[in-house]
Coordinates of C-alpha atoms in Angstrom, one line a residue:
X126 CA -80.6 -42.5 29.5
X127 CA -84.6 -42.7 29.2
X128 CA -85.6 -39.8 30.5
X129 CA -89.3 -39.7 29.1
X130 CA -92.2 -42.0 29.2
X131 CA -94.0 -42.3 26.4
X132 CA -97.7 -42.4 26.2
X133 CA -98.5 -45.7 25.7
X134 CA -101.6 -46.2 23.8
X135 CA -101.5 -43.2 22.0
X136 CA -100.6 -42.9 18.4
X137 CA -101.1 -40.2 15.5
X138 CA -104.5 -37.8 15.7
X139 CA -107.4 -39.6 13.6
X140 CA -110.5 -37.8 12.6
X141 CA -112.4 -37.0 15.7
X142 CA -115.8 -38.1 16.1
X143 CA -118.8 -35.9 15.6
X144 CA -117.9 -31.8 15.5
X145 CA -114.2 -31.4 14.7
X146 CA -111.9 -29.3 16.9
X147 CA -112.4 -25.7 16.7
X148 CA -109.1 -23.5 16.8
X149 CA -111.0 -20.1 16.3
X150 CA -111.0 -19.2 20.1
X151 CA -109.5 -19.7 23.3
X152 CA -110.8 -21.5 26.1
X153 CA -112.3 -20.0 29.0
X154 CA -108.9 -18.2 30.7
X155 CA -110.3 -19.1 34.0
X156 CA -110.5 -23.1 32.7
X157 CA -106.4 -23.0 32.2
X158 CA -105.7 -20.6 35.6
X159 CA -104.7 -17.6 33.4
X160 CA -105.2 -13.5 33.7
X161 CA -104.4 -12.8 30.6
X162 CA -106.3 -14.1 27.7
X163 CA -103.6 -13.6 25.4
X164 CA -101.6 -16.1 27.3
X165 CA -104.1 -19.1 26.5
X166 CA -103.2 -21.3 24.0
X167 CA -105.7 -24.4 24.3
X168 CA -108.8 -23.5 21.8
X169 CA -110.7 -26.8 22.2
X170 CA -111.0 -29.9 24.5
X171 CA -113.1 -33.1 23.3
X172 CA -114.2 -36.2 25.4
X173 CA -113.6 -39.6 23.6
X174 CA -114.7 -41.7 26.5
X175 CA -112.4 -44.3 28.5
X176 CA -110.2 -41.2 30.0
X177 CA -108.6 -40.0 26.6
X178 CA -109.4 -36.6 25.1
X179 CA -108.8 -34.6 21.8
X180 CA -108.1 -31.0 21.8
X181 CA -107.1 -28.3 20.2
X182 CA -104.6 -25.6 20.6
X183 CA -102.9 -22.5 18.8
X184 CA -99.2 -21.5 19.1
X185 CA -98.7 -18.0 18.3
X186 CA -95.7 -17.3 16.1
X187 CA -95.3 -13.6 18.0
X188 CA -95.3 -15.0 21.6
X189 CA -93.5 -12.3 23.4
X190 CA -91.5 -15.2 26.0
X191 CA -91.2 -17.7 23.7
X192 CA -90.6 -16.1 20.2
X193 CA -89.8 -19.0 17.1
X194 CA -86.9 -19.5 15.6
X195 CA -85.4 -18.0 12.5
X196 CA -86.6 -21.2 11.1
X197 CA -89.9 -20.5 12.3
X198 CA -89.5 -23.2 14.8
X199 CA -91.4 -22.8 17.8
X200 CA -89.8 -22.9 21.7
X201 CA -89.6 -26.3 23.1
X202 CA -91.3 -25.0 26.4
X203 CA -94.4 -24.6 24.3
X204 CA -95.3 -28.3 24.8
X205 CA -95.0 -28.0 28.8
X206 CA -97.2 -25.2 28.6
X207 CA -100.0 -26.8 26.6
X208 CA -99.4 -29.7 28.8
X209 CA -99.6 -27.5 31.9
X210 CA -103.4 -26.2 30.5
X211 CA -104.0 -29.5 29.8
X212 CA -103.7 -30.6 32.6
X213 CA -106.1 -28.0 34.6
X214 CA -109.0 -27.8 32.2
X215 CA -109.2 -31.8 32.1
X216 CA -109.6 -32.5 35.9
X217 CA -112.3 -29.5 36.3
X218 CA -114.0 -30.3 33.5
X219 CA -114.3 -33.9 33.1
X220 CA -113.4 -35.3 36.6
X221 CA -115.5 -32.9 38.8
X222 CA -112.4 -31.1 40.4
X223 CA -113.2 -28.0 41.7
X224 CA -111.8 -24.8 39.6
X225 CA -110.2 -23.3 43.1
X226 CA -108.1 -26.2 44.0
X227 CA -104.6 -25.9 44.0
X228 CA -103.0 -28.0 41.2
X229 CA -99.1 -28.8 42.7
X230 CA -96.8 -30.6 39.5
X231 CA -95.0 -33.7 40.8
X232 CA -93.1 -34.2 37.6
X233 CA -92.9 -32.7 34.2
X234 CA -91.4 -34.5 30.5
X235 CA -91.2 -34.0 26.8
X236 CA -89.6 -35.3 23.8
X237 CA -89.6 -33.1 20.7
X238 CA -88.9 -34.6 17.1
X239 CA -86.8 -31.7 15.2
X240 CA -87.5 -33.4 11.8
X241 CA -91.2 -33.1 12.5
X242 CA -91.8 -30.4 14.3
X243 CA -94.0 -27.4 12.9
X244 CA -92.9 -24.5 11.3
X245 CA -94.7 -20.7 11.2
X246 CA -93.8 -19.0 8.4
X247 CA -97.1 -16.9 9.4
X248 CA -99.2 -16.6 11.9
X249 CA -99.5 -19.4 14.3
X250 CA -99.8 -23.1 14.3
X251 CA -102.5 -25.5 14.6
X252 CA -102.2 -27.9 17.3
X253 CA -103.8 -31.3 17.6
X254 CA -103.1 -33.4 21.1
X255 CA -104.2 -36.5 21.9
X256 CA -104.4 -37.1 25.9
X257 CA -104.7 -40.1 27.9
X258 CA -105.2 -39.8 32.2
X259 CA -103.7 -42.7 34.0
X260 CA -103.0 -43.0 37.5
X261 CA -106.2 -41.4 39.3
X262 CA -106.2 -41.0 42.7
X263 CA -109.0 -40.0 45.3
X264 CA -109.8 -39.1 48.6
X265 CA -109.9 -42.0 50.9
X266 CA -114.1 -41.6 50.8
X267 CA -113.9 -42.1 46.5
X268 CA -115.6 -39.2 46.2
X269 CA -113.0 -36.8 45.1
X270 CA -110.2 -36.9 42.3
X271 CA -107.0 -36.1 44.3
X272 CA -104.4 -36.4 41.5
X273 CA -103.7 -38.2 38.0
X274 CA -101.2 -38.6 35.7
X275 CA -101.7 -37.0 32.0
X276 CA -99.7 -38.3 28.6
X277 CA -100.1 -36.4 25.8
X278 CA -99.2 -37.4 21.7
X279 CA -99.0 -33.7 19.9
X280 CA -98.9 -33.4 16.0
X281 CA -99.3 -30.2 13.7
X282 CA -99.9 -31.0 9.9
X283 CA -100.9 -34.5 10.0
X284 CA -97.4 -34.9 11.9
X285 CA -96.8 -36.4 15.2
X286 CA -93.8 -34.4 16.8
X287 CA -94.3 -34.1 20.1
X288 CA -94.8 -37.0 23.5
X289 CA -95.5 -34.8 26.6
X290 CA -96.4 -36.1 29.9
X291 CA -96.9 -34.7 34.1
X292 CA -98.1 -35.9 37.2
X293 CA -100.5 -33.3 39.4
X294 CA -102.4 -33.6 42.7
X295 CA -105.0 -31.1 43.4
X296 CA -105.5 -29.8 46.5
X297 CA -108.3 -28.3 48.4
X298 CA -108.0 -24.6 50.2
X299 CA -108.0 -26.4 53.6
X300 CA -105.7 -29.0 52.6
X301 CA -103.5 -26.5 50.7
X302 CA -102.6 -24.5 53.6
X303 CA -102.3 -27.1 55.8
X304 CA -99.5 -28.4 53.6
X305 CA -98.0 -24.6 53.1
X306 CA -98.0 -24.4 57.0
X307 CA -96.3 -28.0 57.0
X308 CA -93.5 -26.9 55.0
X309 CA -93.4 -22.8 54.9
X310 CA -90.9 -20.9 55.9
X311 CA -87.3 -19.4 55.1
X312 CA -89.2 -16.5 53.6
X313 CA -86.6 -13.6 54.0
X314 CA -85.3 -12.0 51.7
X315 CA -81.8 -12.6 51.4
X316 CA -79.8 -10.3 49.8
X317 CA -76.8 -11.1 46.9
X318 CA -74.6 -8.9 47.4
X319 CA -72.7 -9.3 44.4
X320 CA -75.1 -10.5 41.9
X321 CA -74.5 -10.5 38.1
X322 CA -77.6 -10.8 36.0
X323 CA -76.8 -12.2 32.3
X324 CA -77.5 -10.5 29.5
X325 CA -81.0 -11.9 27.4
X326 CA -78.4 -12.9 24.5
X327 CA -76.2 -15.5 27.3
X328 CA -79.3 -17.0 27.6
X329 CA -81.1 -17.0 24.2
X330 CA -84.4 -15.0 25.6
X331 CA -85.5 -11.9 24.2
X332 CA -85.7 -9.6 26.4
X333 CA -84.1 -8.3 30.0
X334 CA -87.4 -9.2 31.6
X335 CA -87.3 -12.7 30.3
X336 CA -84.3 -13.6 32.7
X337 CA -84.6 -15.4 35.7
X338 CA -80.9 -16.6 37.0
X339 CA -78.3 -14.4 38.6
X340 CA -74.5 -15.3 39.2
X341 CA -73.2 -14.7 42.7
X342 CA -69.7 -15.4 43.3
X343 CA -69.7 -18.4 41.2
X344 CA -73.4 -19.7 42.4
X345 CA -76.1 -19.6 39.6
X346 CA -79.3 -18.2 41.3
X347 CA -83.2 -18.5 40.5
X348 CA -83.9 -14.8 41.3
X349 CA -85.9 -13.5 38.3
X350 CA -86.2 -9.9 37.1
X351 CA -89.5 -9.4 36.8
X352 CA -91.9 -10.8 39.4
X353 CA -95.0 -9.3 37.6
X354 CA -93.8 -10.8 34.3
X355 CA -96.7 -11.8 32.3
X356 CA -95.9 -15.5 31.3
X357 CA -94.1 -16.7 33.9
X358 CA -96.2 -14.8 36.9
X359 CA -99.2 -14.2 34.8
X360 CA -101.1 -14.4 38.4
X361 CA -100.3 -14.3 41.9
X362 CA -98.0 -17.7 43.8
X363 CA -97.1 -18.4 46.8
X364 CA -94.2 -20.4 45.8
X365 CA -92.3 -20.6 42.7
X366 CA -94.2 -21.9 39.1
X367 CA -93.2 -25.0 38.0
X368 CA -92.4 -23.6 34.8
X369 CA -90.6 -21.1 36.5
X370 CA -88.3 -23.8 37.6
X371 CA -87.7 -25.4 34.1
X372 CA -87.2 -22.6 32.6
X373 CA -84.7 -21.3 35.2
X374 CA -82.6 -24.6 35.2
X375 CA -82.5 -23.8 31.3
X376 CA -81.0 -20.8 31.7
X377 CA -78.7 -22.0 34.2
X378 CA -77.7 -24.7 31.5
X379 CA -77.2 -22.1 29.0
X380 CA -75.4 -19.8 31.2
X381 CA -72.9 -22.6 32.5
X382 CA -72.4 -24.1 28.8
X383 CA -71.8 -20.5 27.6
X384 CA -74.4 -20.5 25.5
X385 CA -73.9 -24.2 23.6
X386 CA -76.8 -25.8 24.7
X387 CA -80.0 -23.7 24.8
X388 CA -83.0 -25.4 23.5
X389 CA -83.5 -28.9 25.3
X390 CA -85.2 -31.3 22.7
X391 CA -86.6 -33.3 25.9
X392 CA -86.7 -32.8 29.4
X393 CA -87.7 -34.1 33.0
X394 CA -87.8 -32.5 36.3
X395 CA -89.5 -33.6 39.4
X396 CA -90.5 -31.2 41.8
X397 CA -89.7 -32.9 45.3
X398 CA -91.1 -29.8 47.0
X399 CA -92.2 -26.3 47.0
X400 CA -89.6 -24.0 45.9
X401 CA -90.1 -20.4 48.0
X402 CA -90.2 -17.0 46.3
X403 CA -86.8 -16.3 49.0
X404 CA -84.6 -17.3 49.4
X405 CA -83.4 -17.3 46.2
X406 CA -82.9 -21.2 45.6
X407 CA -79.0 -22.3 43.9
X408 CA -79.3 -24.0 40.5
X409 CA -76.6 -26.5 39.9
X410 CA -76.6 -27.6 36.6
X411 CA -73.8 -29.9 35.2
X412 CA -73.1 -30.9 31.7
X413 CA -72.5 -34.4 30.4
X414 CA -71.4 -34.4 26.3
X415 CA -75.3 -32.9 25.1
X416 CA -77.1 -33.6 28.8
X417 CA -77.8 -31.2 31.6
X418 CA -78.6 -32.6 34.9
X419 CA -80.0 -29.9 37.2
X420 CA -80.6 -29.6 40.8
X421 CA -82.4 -27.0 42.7
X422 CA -81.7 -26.0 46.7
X423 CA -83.0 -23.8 49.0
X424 CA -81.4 -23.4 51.9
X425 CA -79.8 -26.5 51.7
X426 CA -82.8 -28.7 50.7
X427 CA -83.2 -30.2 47.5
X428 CA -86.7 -29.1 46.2
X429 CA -86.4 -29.8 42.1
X430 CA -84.2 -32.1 40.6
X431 CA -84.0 -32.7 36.2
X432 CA -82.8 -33.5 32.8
X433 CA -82.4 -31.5 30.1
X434 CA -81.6 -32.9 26.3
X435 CA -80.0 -30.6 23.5
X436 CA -79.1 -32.5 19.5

């Protein structure tokens, strides 16, 4: 099974044209919709014309969510969050799309390379992406860039080992809560009564904070421990992250493989529709040989559906 597109078009990270990428400071945190600055990994964003773009970005080796390997490897969900700044600081600041809208993820992939991936042996990596936007939408006056689709080639050391690529609509404040108001509600809290949360080693994260599955009576659970936690809910949502989600159907894989498959080499989820803070929505995740398909519900609606990958 295919389950990621490749960006056509794109190949390995030539010399850019005129100053070359910076990687001694962040981006604006505002540009990427983060709090924290030490959450910001893009460093530099270059126009090449014809809707591709260069940029640069940093992966810390002590990143407290996503810690590397003892091999120095980095975590796989790296990639979807460059691709996630990407794909914010793009649209506001090359297609006129206004820093307040609402950016909504249709559908999220990568494909990792193991043999060429980088390696941190100290401080951080280097990051060099090579973006392409396809697929732009607008308003039905032209005026105003309603959603695209961004593919993304990443390489560190002269090597490509990275092909990430999503599809986002951005909505405006009025627009935004007309949708919300199409589509809210279900928003008590319901309470599992006899929950189990798994322990950070069940699910190969670091720390008690990092989990965001429980186990009731045979149901896996997205009900994370800590809603202030400051990756994942770095800011304030009205509806589940889409990060959130992969990361929860990887702990769900991890949790119902016990413990075999943890780090997905590629992935694909598609978000169908918002996924509510409560009720906490059921992850189904079943295994096939070194796949996970995955399946989010809340109360008895599909809102996320995916693929995970694992060597």
């Amino acid at each position: 099974m295919v389950i990621v597109r490749e960006a056509h078009g794109l190949s390995e990270p030539s010399g850019p044209a005129g100053r070359p990428l910076s990687w001694s400071r962040t981006v604006a945190r505002e540009a990427v919709h983060r709090v924290s600055v030490a959450e910001v990994l893009l460093t530099d964003v270059r126009n090449h014309g014809d809707n591709r773009f260069e940029a640069a970005a940093q992966w810390p080796r002590s990143h407290p969510t996503f810690p590397h390997g003892g091999d120095g490897r980095h975590h796989p969900l790296m990639i979807a969050e460059t691709l996630r700044e990407l794909g914010i600081y793009i649209p506001t600041r090359y297609y006129a799309v206004p820093a307040g809208a609402h950016f909504l993820i249709r559908d999220i992939s990568y494909r990792l390379d193991p043999e060429t991936e980088p390696r941190a042996p100290y401080g951080a990596s280097d990051i060099t992406c090579r973006a392409a936007v396809t697929d732009i939408r607008t308003s039905p006056c032209g005026r105003f860039v309603t959603g695209m689709r961004l593919d993304v080639v990443l390489s560190a050391g002269g090597k490509l080992f990275a092909w990430a690529g999503g599809t986002a609509r951005f909505l405006d404040g009025t627009t935004y809560a007309e949708t919300r108001a199409a589509v809210h509600g279900h928003t008590a809290r319901r309470r599992l009564r006899a929950a189990v949360r798994p322990s950070p080693a069940q699910l190969a994260v670091p720390a008690a904070r990092d989990v965001l599955v429980v186990r009731d009576g045979g149901v896996v659970y997205l009900d994370p421990a800590d809603t202030r936690h400051p990756f994942f809910f770095d800011h304030w949502s009205d509806h589940m992250p889409g990060l959130v989600l992969l990361e929860g159907a990887r702990q769900a894989a991890a949790l119902a493989t016990g413990g075999a498959l943890t780090r997905p080499v590629a992935c694909r989820m598609k978000a169908i529709r918002f996924t509510e803070s409560y009720p906490p929505a059921v992850v189904e995740c079943t295994s096939h040989g070194r796949t996970c398909v995955f399946r989010l519900r809340q109360a008895g609606i599909c809102t996320a559906v995916g693929v995970l990958q694992y060597l």
